[in-house]
Amino acid sequence: MPDKMHVKLTVNGQDAEFLAEPRELLIYALRERLNLTGPHVGCETSHCGACTVIVNGKSVKSCTMFVGQANGTEVTTIEGLGSPDALHVLQETFREHHGLQCGFCTPGMITRAHKLLEENPNPTEEEVRFGMAGNLCRCTGYQNIVKSILAAAAQMNASKEAAE
Amino acid sequence: MKDEVDNREERVANLKGMGCARKRVEDVRFTQGKGNYVDDIKLPGMLHGDFVRSPYAHARVKSINIDAAMALDGVVAVLTAKDLEPLSLHWMPTLAGDKQMVLADGKVLFQGQEVAFVVARDRYVAADAVELVEVDYEELPVLIDPFEAIKSDTVLREDLEDGADGAHGPRRHHNHIFLWEEGDKAATEEVIDSAEVVAEEMVYYHRTHPCPLETCGAVASMDKVNGKLTLYGTFQAPHVVRTVASLLSGIEEHNIRVVSPDIGGGFGNKVGVYPGYVCSIVASIVTGQPVKWVEDRMENLMATAFARDYWMKGKISATKGGKITGLHCHVTADHGAFDACADPTKYPAGFFHICTGSYDIPVAYVGVDGVYTNKAPGGVAYRCSFRVTEAAYFIERMIEVLAMELNMDAAELRRINFIRKDQFPYQSALGWEYDSGDYHTAWDKALSSVGYDDLRREQAERVEAFKRGETRKLMGVGLSFFTEIVGAGPVKNCDILGMGMFDSCEIRIHPTGSAIARLGTISQGQGHATTFAQILATETGIPADSITIEEGDTDTAPYGLGTYGSRSTPVAGAATALAGRKIRAKAQMIAAYLLEVHDDDVEFDVDRFVLKGAPERFKTMKEIAYAAYNQAIPGIEPGLEAVSYYDPPNMTYPFGAYVCVMDVDVDTGTTDIRQFYALDDCGTRINPMVIEGQVHGGLTEALAIAMGQEIAYDDLGNCKTGTLMDFFIPTAWETPNYVTDHTETPSPHHPIGAKGVGESPNVGGVPAFSNAVHDAFRAFGLRQAHMPHDHWRIWKIANDLGLHD
Ligand code: FES
Ligand code: FES
């Protein structure tokens, strides 16, 4: 069995430390060691995006990153985006616009959409569709997901303007 | 007091009952990553199981050596058929009356078949150990083509006695499973032989896979102290799984608890019982520890429940004026290595005999031959009622082909053959009784909404421009009018493994006027917790927000046959409404007692019972609930609970009209869906938002199937589409926006008139997309091109028609 390595990362603002085989995938470290079961496994081949998290400010499919590679990084998962008392705008607009059904893709979708809106706060429908193309959904047909994301952008921009 | 009487509208709104776009209660946990799916379950001491699978499609298993695997640190057990045999669990019965190997017993019959089950400390060790199991195979001839299999000397199923009947009657060849027939063969042939016009075509609906985003999995936990087995898993029919688990294992049914937690999409994939479930149970019994098995995507696509694979040879006859006179269909159905189709027992080809579609066809015949091949077993209803999508695709292609034969507009041909409104309830030539419909109204609405005549004009101009060399893009108008048959089903003719296909609901009203209701179904994204509460709100006057809906735990929920075939609303929805009415009936007696009047003197009004003619005297459901528990009422038992088991008198028949407008690039084979219009009639509408979401999702699955998704094999039986790289799932980028619309023709026999909708868009969508591709090339004589219409195949159509010359 390969030697274990000492892994240290920050997940949702909290330090995490454990011994793991370097080949362990980040998604399993998050789900099984840290009990962050929001991100899901849909393929393990980087096609579906259900496992999407944010690593050092970038969207990452966590089934495609070894925990060894994630050593020393800062990771955000769906659990770190909002809290029951203070939902993320996307968490609200997805519900408002029926952007989910079985919910299996949803944590990855919202985590990716959050990053997309950070990178492009004013996306067109086309840009949303392109920017979300790494996340598969089998239930919704995307129409309401796109709607939810555009609504979130509008809402975020409106509150930004109000604050200025 | 007066205010409370007058604000009726507000009271109705407060209920969030049927017909309103209530936001989903499920979403709160899902959006925060707090769903609880099977792979999220973690039990103390839990072990992980993983399969050794066959690399060959047909081979003899000469030996299995587990020594190296067992020697690996962290490996607890390796199970093979030999270990399961003493328990009689090396084979298991399928839902179709056949049997299936749990672990390879002497031979393997498809690539990816389960050969050994490794149980280890964690999933990594289990995967390592899988590599260490040495299996010695001797390759055998592979049969991939059903037409060849039915003639071949190679015997696939050596376990079946030669010449003996199968579960569905005589087998005429060792690779034959059944011949199932319906309709009047002689009369149909006579009509067709003497018809003015006949169109004949082979229509293939290719093999595909439901591929929900969450794969299948289970966690089995045998508590040896109490003798109780708990089984969590991705089950669309948890109660049936409990019964089957009991029959197979010999553990008494009350000692088994089956739980379907949140399910990440099912679409038919999670109806069947898979070797993984059985092996997890056995492994937990053997090791005394909980065992988790979750398949990966490749295992999901290669080994669990495929769908379709129907070769449908059709003949349709008509008068010169276009009135259809007869329909004949013979199907060669490729069932793979074991007949594991999930169909009601009596119907080995499901409800395929709905294939006369929406048309008044006086005489028809269907024969279906089931055939074994070296492919994965399954044959599930992928987002459709049993084999209905095959039937709808067949008839909607035959109509188009007939329209070509008649040189007639395909929309018009449909119109003159629709079953008329005044013909309902309509008796079809193949034995169904359609409950209600108004096809002409729906069709006219659809055609005028899309501007049908203008589209045809534009298309004709495009063809001319193409011929002049001004464009390389053709335009297709894909029409589809479908009739679904859902809500299986009447116990008199529908059962699965002998269990009648009723469903159930049990309601408890709490003293303070809120409630919990439990059903025999299980949501996989359909939003039952939202919509069933809406039915109950309207029926009982308790606000939907005060009603918890629970499903999926066999220890608490009433027995039901589960969720597939769009049966939840037609069957469990009816049970829910009727259970609600029982509550209301008792509430009426309590209200009358409290108001000191006769039962007949009070009437239900939104959320209360009022004194007839004096609405200012009333008792709210809240007050009634409290009294039910806290007041001794003579002649009335305390409490307010009800249970209803609903055996539907008939199926329901949702229908719809879809139009897809598509540009097709002749040189690249790429397509651009310019417009998609979907009109659905699912009877009474419970939640328009949820309906629309179901339609979007179903259409996108239809898009996938029609335009690229398939399970394909090479000649050696290697599955070529085992990853999401090869198995097409549209992204947001490839998926169009849909326009949804509706008409509303309630079901006359359903308590609230609802028919179900989840599967309609898949049933109707596939022909709409496919017909659009065909229609683009109609002017150049294309009659039939098999799906999926990926870019290469479309390019090939153009090339075969000489359009590249
Ligand atoms: S599980 Fe990571 S992309 Fe699918
Ligand atoms: S909501 Fe089910 S996969 Fe997206």
mmCIF file of C-alpha atoms in Angstrom, chain B residues 306-549:
data_model
loop_
_atom_site.group_PDB
_atom_site.id
_atom_site.type_symbol
_atom_site.label_atom_id
_atom_site.label_comp_id
_atom_site.label_asym_id
_atom_site.label_seq_id
_atom_site.Cartn_x
_atom_site.Cartn_y
_atom_site.Cartn_z
ATOM 1 C CA PHE B 306 -30.808 -0.658 -20.467
ATOM 2 C CA ALA B 307 -33.918 0.558 -22.269
ATOM 3 C CA ARG B 308 -35.573 0.021 -25.696
ATOM 4 C CA ASP B 309 -33.748 -2.056 -28.363
ATOM 5 C CA TYR B 310 -36.894 -2.769 -30.374
ATOM 6 C CA TRP B 311 -36.851 -3.620 -34.072
ATOM 7 C CA MET B 312 -40.376 -2.763 -35.196
ATOM 8 C CA LYS B 313 -41.509 -3.908 -38.609
ATOM 9 C CA GLY B 314 -44.675 -2.078 -39.543
ATOM 10 C CA LYS B 315 -47.322 -2.069 -42.205
ATOM 11 C CA ILE B 316 -50.007 0.569 -42.260
ATOM 12 C CA SER B 317 -52.824 0.720 -44.778
ATOM 13 C CA ALA B 318 -55.128 3.518 -45.824
ATOM 14 C CA THR B 319 -57.615 4.673 -48.396
ATOM 15 C CA LYS B 320 -56.411 7.006 -51.116
ATOM 16 C CA GLY B 321 -57.999 9.829 -49.143
ATOM 17 C CA GLY B 322 -55.788 9.016 -46.167
ATOM 18 C CA LYS B 323 -58.169 7.239 -43.824
ATOM 19 C CA ILE B 324 -56.165 4.559 -42.041
ATOM 20 C CA THR B 325 -57.662 1.094 -42.328
ATOM 21 C CA GLY B 326 -55.229 -1.216 -40.566
ATOM 22 C CA LEU B 327 -51.934 -1.541 -38.694
ATOM 23 C CA HIS B 328 -49.633 -4.524 -38.462
ATOM 24 C CA CYS B 329 -46.490 -4.668 -36.372
ATOM 25 C CA HIS B 330 -43.918 -7.312 -35.654
ATOM 26 C CA VAL B 331 -41.232 -6.570 -33.095
ATOM 27 C CA THR B 332 -37.923 -8.301 -32.576
ATOM 28 C CA ALA B 333 -37.080 -7.333 -29.031
ATOM 29 C CA ASP B 334 -33.483 -7.679 -27.907
ATOM 30 C CA HIS B 335 -33.665 -8.446 -24.188
ATOM 31 C CA GLY B 336 -30.023 -9.188 -23.599
ATOM 32 C CA ALA B 337 -28.728 -12.100 -21.574
ATOM 33 C CA PHE B 338 -31.569 -12.429 -19.077
ATOM 34 C CA ASP B 339 -35.150 -11.298 -19.429
ATOM 35 C CA ALA B 340 -35.119 -8.673 -16.713
ATOM 36 C CA CYS B 341 -37.678 -6.320 -18.195
ATOM 37 C CA ALA B 342 -39.746 -4.469 -15.663
ATOM 38 C CA ASP B 343 -43.248 -5.015 -16.986
ATOM 39 C CA PRO B 344 -46.494 -6.089 -15.354
ATOM 40 C CA THR B 345 -46.525 -9.915 -15.382
ATOM 41 C CA LYS B 346 -49.184 -10.337 -18.039
ATOM 42 C CA TYR B 347 -47.445 -8.007 -20.453
ATOM 43 C CA PRO B 348 -43.986 -9.167 -21.514
ATOM 44 C CA ALA B 349 -43.947 -6.352 -24.080
ATOM 45 C CA GLY B 350 -45.377 -3.856 -21.618
ATOM 46 C CA PHE B 351 -48.105 -1.681 -23.031
ATOM 47 C CA PHE B 352 -46.599 -1.728 -26.487
ATOM 48 C CA HIS B 353 -50.057 -2.418 -27.866
ATOM 49 C CA ILE B 354 -50.884 1.251 -27.329
ATOM 50 C CA CYS B 355 -49.141 1.495 -30.708
ATOM 51 C CA THR B 356 -52.320 2.439 -32.555
ATOM 52 C CA GLY B 357 -51.564 5.789 -30.955
ATOM 53 C CA SER B 358 -54.033 8.621 -31.141
ATOM 54 C CA TYR B 359 -55.724 7.296 -34.249
ATOM 55 C CA ASP B 360 -58.975 5.535 -34.915
ATOM 56 C CA ILE B 361 -57.606 2.396 -36.523
ATOM 57 C CA PRO B 362 -60.294 -0.219 -37.020
ATOM 58 C CA VAL B 363 -58.119 -3.313 -37.027
ATOM 59 C CA ALA B 364 -54.621 -4.026 -35.826
ATOM 60 C CA TYR B 365 -52.202 -6.764 -34.853
ATOM 61 C CA VAL B 366 -48.991 -6.804 -32.835
ATOM 62 C CA GLY B 367 -46.563 -9.660 -32.343
ATOM 63 C CA VAL B 368 -43.444 -9.313 -30.225
ATOM 64 C CA ASP B 369 -40.629 -11.860 -30.214
ATOM 65 C CA GLY B 370 -38.275 -11.578 -27.269
ATOM 66 C CA VAL B 371 -34.732 -12.744 -27.968
ATOM 67 C CA TYR B 372 -31.649 -13.437 -25.858
ATOM 68 C CA THR B 373 -28.314 -11.908 -26.911
ATOM 69 C CA ASN B 374 -24.941 -11.272 -25.263
ATOM 70 C CA LYS B 375 -25.895 -7.864 -23.983
ATOM 71 C CA ALA B 376 -26.740 -6.538 -20.544
ATOM 72 C CA PRO B 377 -30.205 -7.406 -19.229
ATOM 73 C CA GLY B 378 -32.827 -4.780 -18.502
ATOM 74 C CA GLY B 379 -35.506 -3.432 -20.790
ATOM 75 C CA VAL B 380 -36.791 -0.891 -18.329
ATOM 76 C CA ALA B 381 -39.212 1.907 -18.985
ATOM 77 C CA TYR B 382 -36.767 4.807 -19.345
ATOM 78 C CA ARG B 383 -38.950 7.710 -18.426
ATOM 79 C CA CYS B 384 -42.025 6.150 -19.926
ATOM 80 C CA SER B 385 -44.725 3.722 -19.126
ATOM 81 C CA PHE B 386 -43.779 0.163 -20.087
ATOM 82 C CA ARG B 387 -42.694 0.183 -23.766
ATOM 83 C CA VAL B 388 -44.967 3.110 -24.523
ATOM 84 C CA THR B 389 -42.211 5.251 -25.947
ATOM 85 C CA GLU B 390 -41.340 2.508 -28.438
ATOM 86 C CA ALA B 391 -45.008 2.344 -29.424
ATOM 87 C CA ALA B 392 -45.334 6.107 -29.806
ATOM 88 C CA TYR B 393 -42.174 6.317 -31.866
ATOM 89 C CA PHE B 394 -43.349 3.469 -34.077
ATOM 90 C CA ILE B 395 -46.761 4.900 -34.898
ATOM 91 C CA GLU B 396 -45.478 8.457 -35.301
ATOM 92 C CA ARG B 397 -42.885 7.234 -37.790
ATOM 93 C CA MET B 398 -45.425 5.070 -39.626
ATOM 94 C CA ILE B 399 -47.739 8.074 -39.957
ATOM 95 C CA GLU B 400 -44.914 10.091 -41.526
ATOM 96 C CA VAL B 401 -44.040 7.290 -43.900
ATOM 97 C CA LEU B 402 -47.691 6.879 -44.849
ATOM 98 C CA ALA B 403 -47.935 10.626 -45.463
ATOM 99 C CA MET B 404 -45.066 10.281 -47.937
ATOM 100 C CA GLU B 405 -46.733 7.339 -49.593
ATOM 101 C CA LEU B 406 -49.958 9.354 -49.924
ATOM 102 C CA ASN B 407 -48.057 12.510 -50.852
ATOM 103 C CA MET B 408 -49.967 14.247 -48.136
ATOM 104 C CA ASP B 409 -49.218 16.721 -45.375
ATOM 105 C CA ALA B 410 -48.453 14.769 -42.221
ATOM 106 C CA ALA B 411 -50.363 17.169 -39.984
ATOM 107 C CA GLU B 412 -53.457 16.736 -42.094
ATOM 108 C CA LEU B 413 -53.078 12.966 -42.172
ATOM 109 C CA ARG B 414 -53.058 12.970 -38.381
ATOM 110 C CA ARG B 415 -56.070 15.226 -38.190
ATOM 111 C CA ILE B 416 -58.286 13.064 -40.357
ATOM 112 C CA ASN B 417 -57.422 9.969 -38.366
ATOM 113 C CA PHE B 418 -57.573 11.239 -34.765
ATOM 114 C CA ILE B 419 -60.020 9.605 -32.419
ATOM 115 C CA ARG B 420 -62.804 12.168 -32.134
ATOM 116 C CA LYS B 421 -63.807 13.709 -28.830
ATOM 117 C CA ASP B 422 -67.248 12.079 -29.002
ATOM 118 C CA GLN B 423 -65.679 8.612 -29.359
ATOM 119 C CA PHE B 424 -64.353 8.602 -25.775
ATOM 120 C CA PRO B 425 -64.254 6.361 -23.847
ATOM 121 C CA TYR B 426 -62.664 4.772 -26.887
ATOM 122 C CA GLN B 427 -62.064 1.076 -27.357
ATOM 123 C CA SER B 428 -58.848 0.538 -29.314
ATOM 124 C CA ALA B 429 -58.390 -2.325 -31.748
ATOM 125 C CA LEU B 430 -55.688 -3.722 -29.461
ATOM 126 C CA GLY B 431 -57.852 -3.798 -26.363
ATOM 127 C CA TRP B 432 -57.380 -0.552 -24.448
ATOM 128 C CA GLU B 433 -60.110 1.757 -23.261
ATOM 129 C CA TYR B 434 -58.894 5.347 -23.672
ATOM 130 C CA ASP B 435 -60.488 7.354 -20.877
ATOM 131 C CA SER B 436 -60.750 10.854 -22.300
ATOM 132 C CA GLY B 437 -59.259 13.113 -24.919
ATOM 133 C CA ASP B 438 -59.778 16.046 -27.208
ATOM 134 C CA TYR B 439 -57.090 15.591 -29.809
ATOM 135 C CA HIS B 440 -58.384 17.929 -32.499
ATOM 136 C CA THR B 441 -58.471 20.901 -30.150
ATOM 137 C CA ALA B 442 -54.936 20.210 -28.927
ATOM 138 C CA TRP B 443 -53.635 19.745 -32.464
ATOM 139 C CA ASP B 444 -55.213 22.918 -33.798
ATOM 140 C CA LYS B 445 -53.865 24.896 -30.861
ATOM 141 C CA ALA B 446 -50.381 23.504 -31.421
ATOM 142 C CA LEU B 447 -50.323 24.133 -35.155
ATOM 143 C CA SER B 448 -51.621 27.654 -34.891
ATOM 144 C CA SER B 449 -49.212 28.454 -32.034
ATOM 145 C CA VAL B 450 -46.201 27.546 -34.138
ATOM 146 C CA GLY B 451 -47.567 29.131 -37.313
ATOM 147 C CA TYR B 452 -47.587 25.819 -39.104
ATOM 148 C CA ASP B 453 -48.523 27.029 -42.562
ATOM 149 C CA ASP B 454 -45.799 29.667 -42.531
ATOM 150 C CA LEU B 455 -43.281 27.058 -41.458
ATOM 151 C CA ARG B 456 -44.215 24.853 -44.388
ATOM 152 C CA ARG B 457 -43.913 27.800 -46.767
ATOM 153 C CA GLU B 458 -40.504 28.672 -45.364
ATOM 154 C CA GLN B 459 -39.436 25.067 -45.668
ATOM 155 C CA ALA B 460 -40.479 24.862 -49.311
ATOM 156 C CA GLU B 461 -38.558 28.049 -50.068
ATOM 157 C CA ARG B 462 -35.537 26.616 -48.291
ATOM 158 C CA VAL B 463 -35.618 23.506 -50.442
ATOM 159 C CA GLU B 464 -35.716 25.670 -53.549
ATOM 160 C CA ALA B 465 -32.845 27.811 -52.287
ATOM 161 C CA PHE B 466 -30.907 24.638 -51.494
ATOM 162 C CA LYS B 467 -31.459 23.332 -54.985
ATOM 163 C CA ARG B 468 -30.240 26.626 -56.388
ATOM 164 C CA GLY B 469 -27.093 26.269 -54.301
ATOM 165 C CA GLU B 470 -27.827 29.274 -52.097
ATOM 166 C CA THR B 471 -27.801 27.428 -48.790
ATOM 167 C CA ARG B 472 -26.488 24.187 -47.376
ATOM 168 C CA LYS B 473 -29.038 24.050 -44.598
ATOM 169 C CA LEU B 474 -32.331 22.245 -44.800
ATOM 170 C CA MET B 475 -35.239 22.772 -42.501
ATOM 171 C CA GLY B 476 -37.322 20.121 -40.781
ATOM 172 C CA VAL B 477 -40.677 20.431 -39.076
ATOM 173 C CA GLY B 478 -41.006 17.530 -36.649
ATOM 174 C CA LEU B 479 -44.550 16.657 -35.688
ATOM 175 C CA SER B 480 -45.634 14.371 -32.939
ATOM 176 C CA PHE B 481 -48.997 13.619 -31.428
ATOM 177 C CA PHE B 482 -48.878 11.015 -28.730
ATOM 178 C CA THR B 483 -51.189 9.210 -26.382
ATOM 179 C CA GLU B 484 -49.604 7.821 -23.239
ATOM 180 C CA ILE B 485 -50.965 5.023 -21.142
ATOM 181 C CA VAL B 486 -49.931 5.384 -17.529
ATOM 182 C CA GLY B 487 -50.960 4.702 -13.992
ATOM 183 C CA ALA B 488 -50.470 0.951 -13.839
ATOM 184 C CA GLY B 489 -52.616 -0.328 -12.909
ATOM 185 C CA PRO B 490 -55.834 -2.140 -12.241
ATOM 186 C CA VAL B 491 -55.018 -5.103 -10.012
ATOM 187 C CA LYS B 492 -57.223 -7.322 -12.171
ATOM 188 C CA ASN B 493 -54.658 -7.196 -14.955
ATOM 189 C CA CYS B 494 -51.532 -5.532 -13.572
ATOM 190 C CA ASP B 495 -49.143 -7.074 -11.103
ATOM 191 C CA ILE B 496 -45.414 -7.295 -10.578
ATOM 192 C CA LEU B 497 -44.201 -10.636 -9.225
ATOM 193 C CA GLY B 498 -47.790 -11.310 -8.224
ATOM 194 C CA MET B 499 -48.242 -8.079 -6.333
ATOM 195 C CA GLY B 500 -51.180 -6.016 -7.529
ATOM 196 C CA MET B 501 -50.299 -2.555 -8.709
ATOM 197 C CA PHE B 502 -52.425 -0.527 -6.310
ATOM 198 C CA ASP B 503 -50.958 2.276 -4.257
ATOM 199 C CA SER B 504 -51.627 3.833 -0.930
ATOM 200 C CA CYS B 505 -51.721 6.819 1.363
ATOM 201 C CA GLU B 506 -52.072 7.085 5.113
ATOM 202 C CA ILE B 507 -52.780 10.384 6.839
ATOM 203 C CA ARG B 508 -52.592 11.423 10.445
ATOM 204 C CA ILE B 509 -53.917 14.776 11.484
ATOM 205 C CA HIS B 510 -52.228 16.062 14.617
ATOM 206 C CA PRO B 511 -54.260 17.679 17.423
ATOM 207 C CA THR B 512 -53.096 21.170 16.499
ATOM 208 C CA GLY B 513 -54.252 20.785 12.937
ATOM 209 C CA SER B 514 -51.072 19.930 11.083
ATOM 210 C CA ALA B 515 -50.539 16.523 9.491
ATOM 211 C CA ILE B 516 -48.249 13.827 8.228
ATOM 212 C CA ALA B 517 -49.079 11.685 5.221
ATOM 213 C CA ARG B 518 -47.180 8.654 4.060
ATOM 214 C CA LEU B 519 -47.363 7.061 0.645
ATOM 215 C CA GLY B 520 -46.300 3.830 -1.025
ATOM 216 C CA THR B 521 -44.462 5.732 -3.736
ATOM 217 C CA ILE B 522 -41.041 7.399 -3.713
ATOM 218 C CA SER B 523 -39.936 10.662 -5.277
ATOM 219 C CA GLN B 524 -36.765 10.762 -7.354
ATOM 220 C CA GLY B 525 -37.009 14.438 -8.115
ATOM 221 C CA GLN B 526 -40.685 14.715 -9.028
ATOM 222 C CA GLY B 527 -41.404 16.749 -5.918
ATOM 223 C CA HIS B 528 -43.924 14.491 -4.176
ATOM 224 C CA ALA B 529 -43.424 16.243 -0.835
ATOM 225 C CA THR B 530 -44.714 19.366 -2.523
ATOM 226 C CA THR B 531 -47.485 18.143 -4.785
ATOM 227 C CA PHE B 532 -49.103 15.444 -2.672
ATOM 228 C CA ALA B 533 -49.439 17.987 0.130
ATOM 229 C CA GLN B 534 -51.292 20.178 -2.362
ATOM 230 C CA ILE B 535 -53.806 17.428 -3.101
ATOM 231 C CA LEU B 536 -54.354 16.923 0.611
ATOM 232 C CA ALA B 537 -54.652 20.635 1.262
ATOM 233 C CA THR B 538 -57.521 20.916 -1.177
ATOM 234 C CA GLU B 539 -59.160 17.734 0.068
ATOM 235 C CA THR B 540 -58.826 18.335 3.822
ATOM 236 C CA GLY B 541 -58.564 22.075 4.236
ATOM 237 C CA ILE B 542 -55.242 21.841 6.019
ATOM 238 C CA PRO B 543 -52.616 24.149 4.484
ATOM 239 C CA ALA B 544 -50.014 22.329 2.406
ATOM 240 C CA ASP B 545 -47.319 24.013 4.472
ATOM 241 C CA SER B 546 -48.653 22.197 7.532
ATOM 242 C CA ILE B 547 -48.470 18.755 5.933
ATOM 243 C CA THR B 548 -45.364 16.599 5.953
ATOM 244 C CA ILE B 549 -45.153 14.007 3.192
#
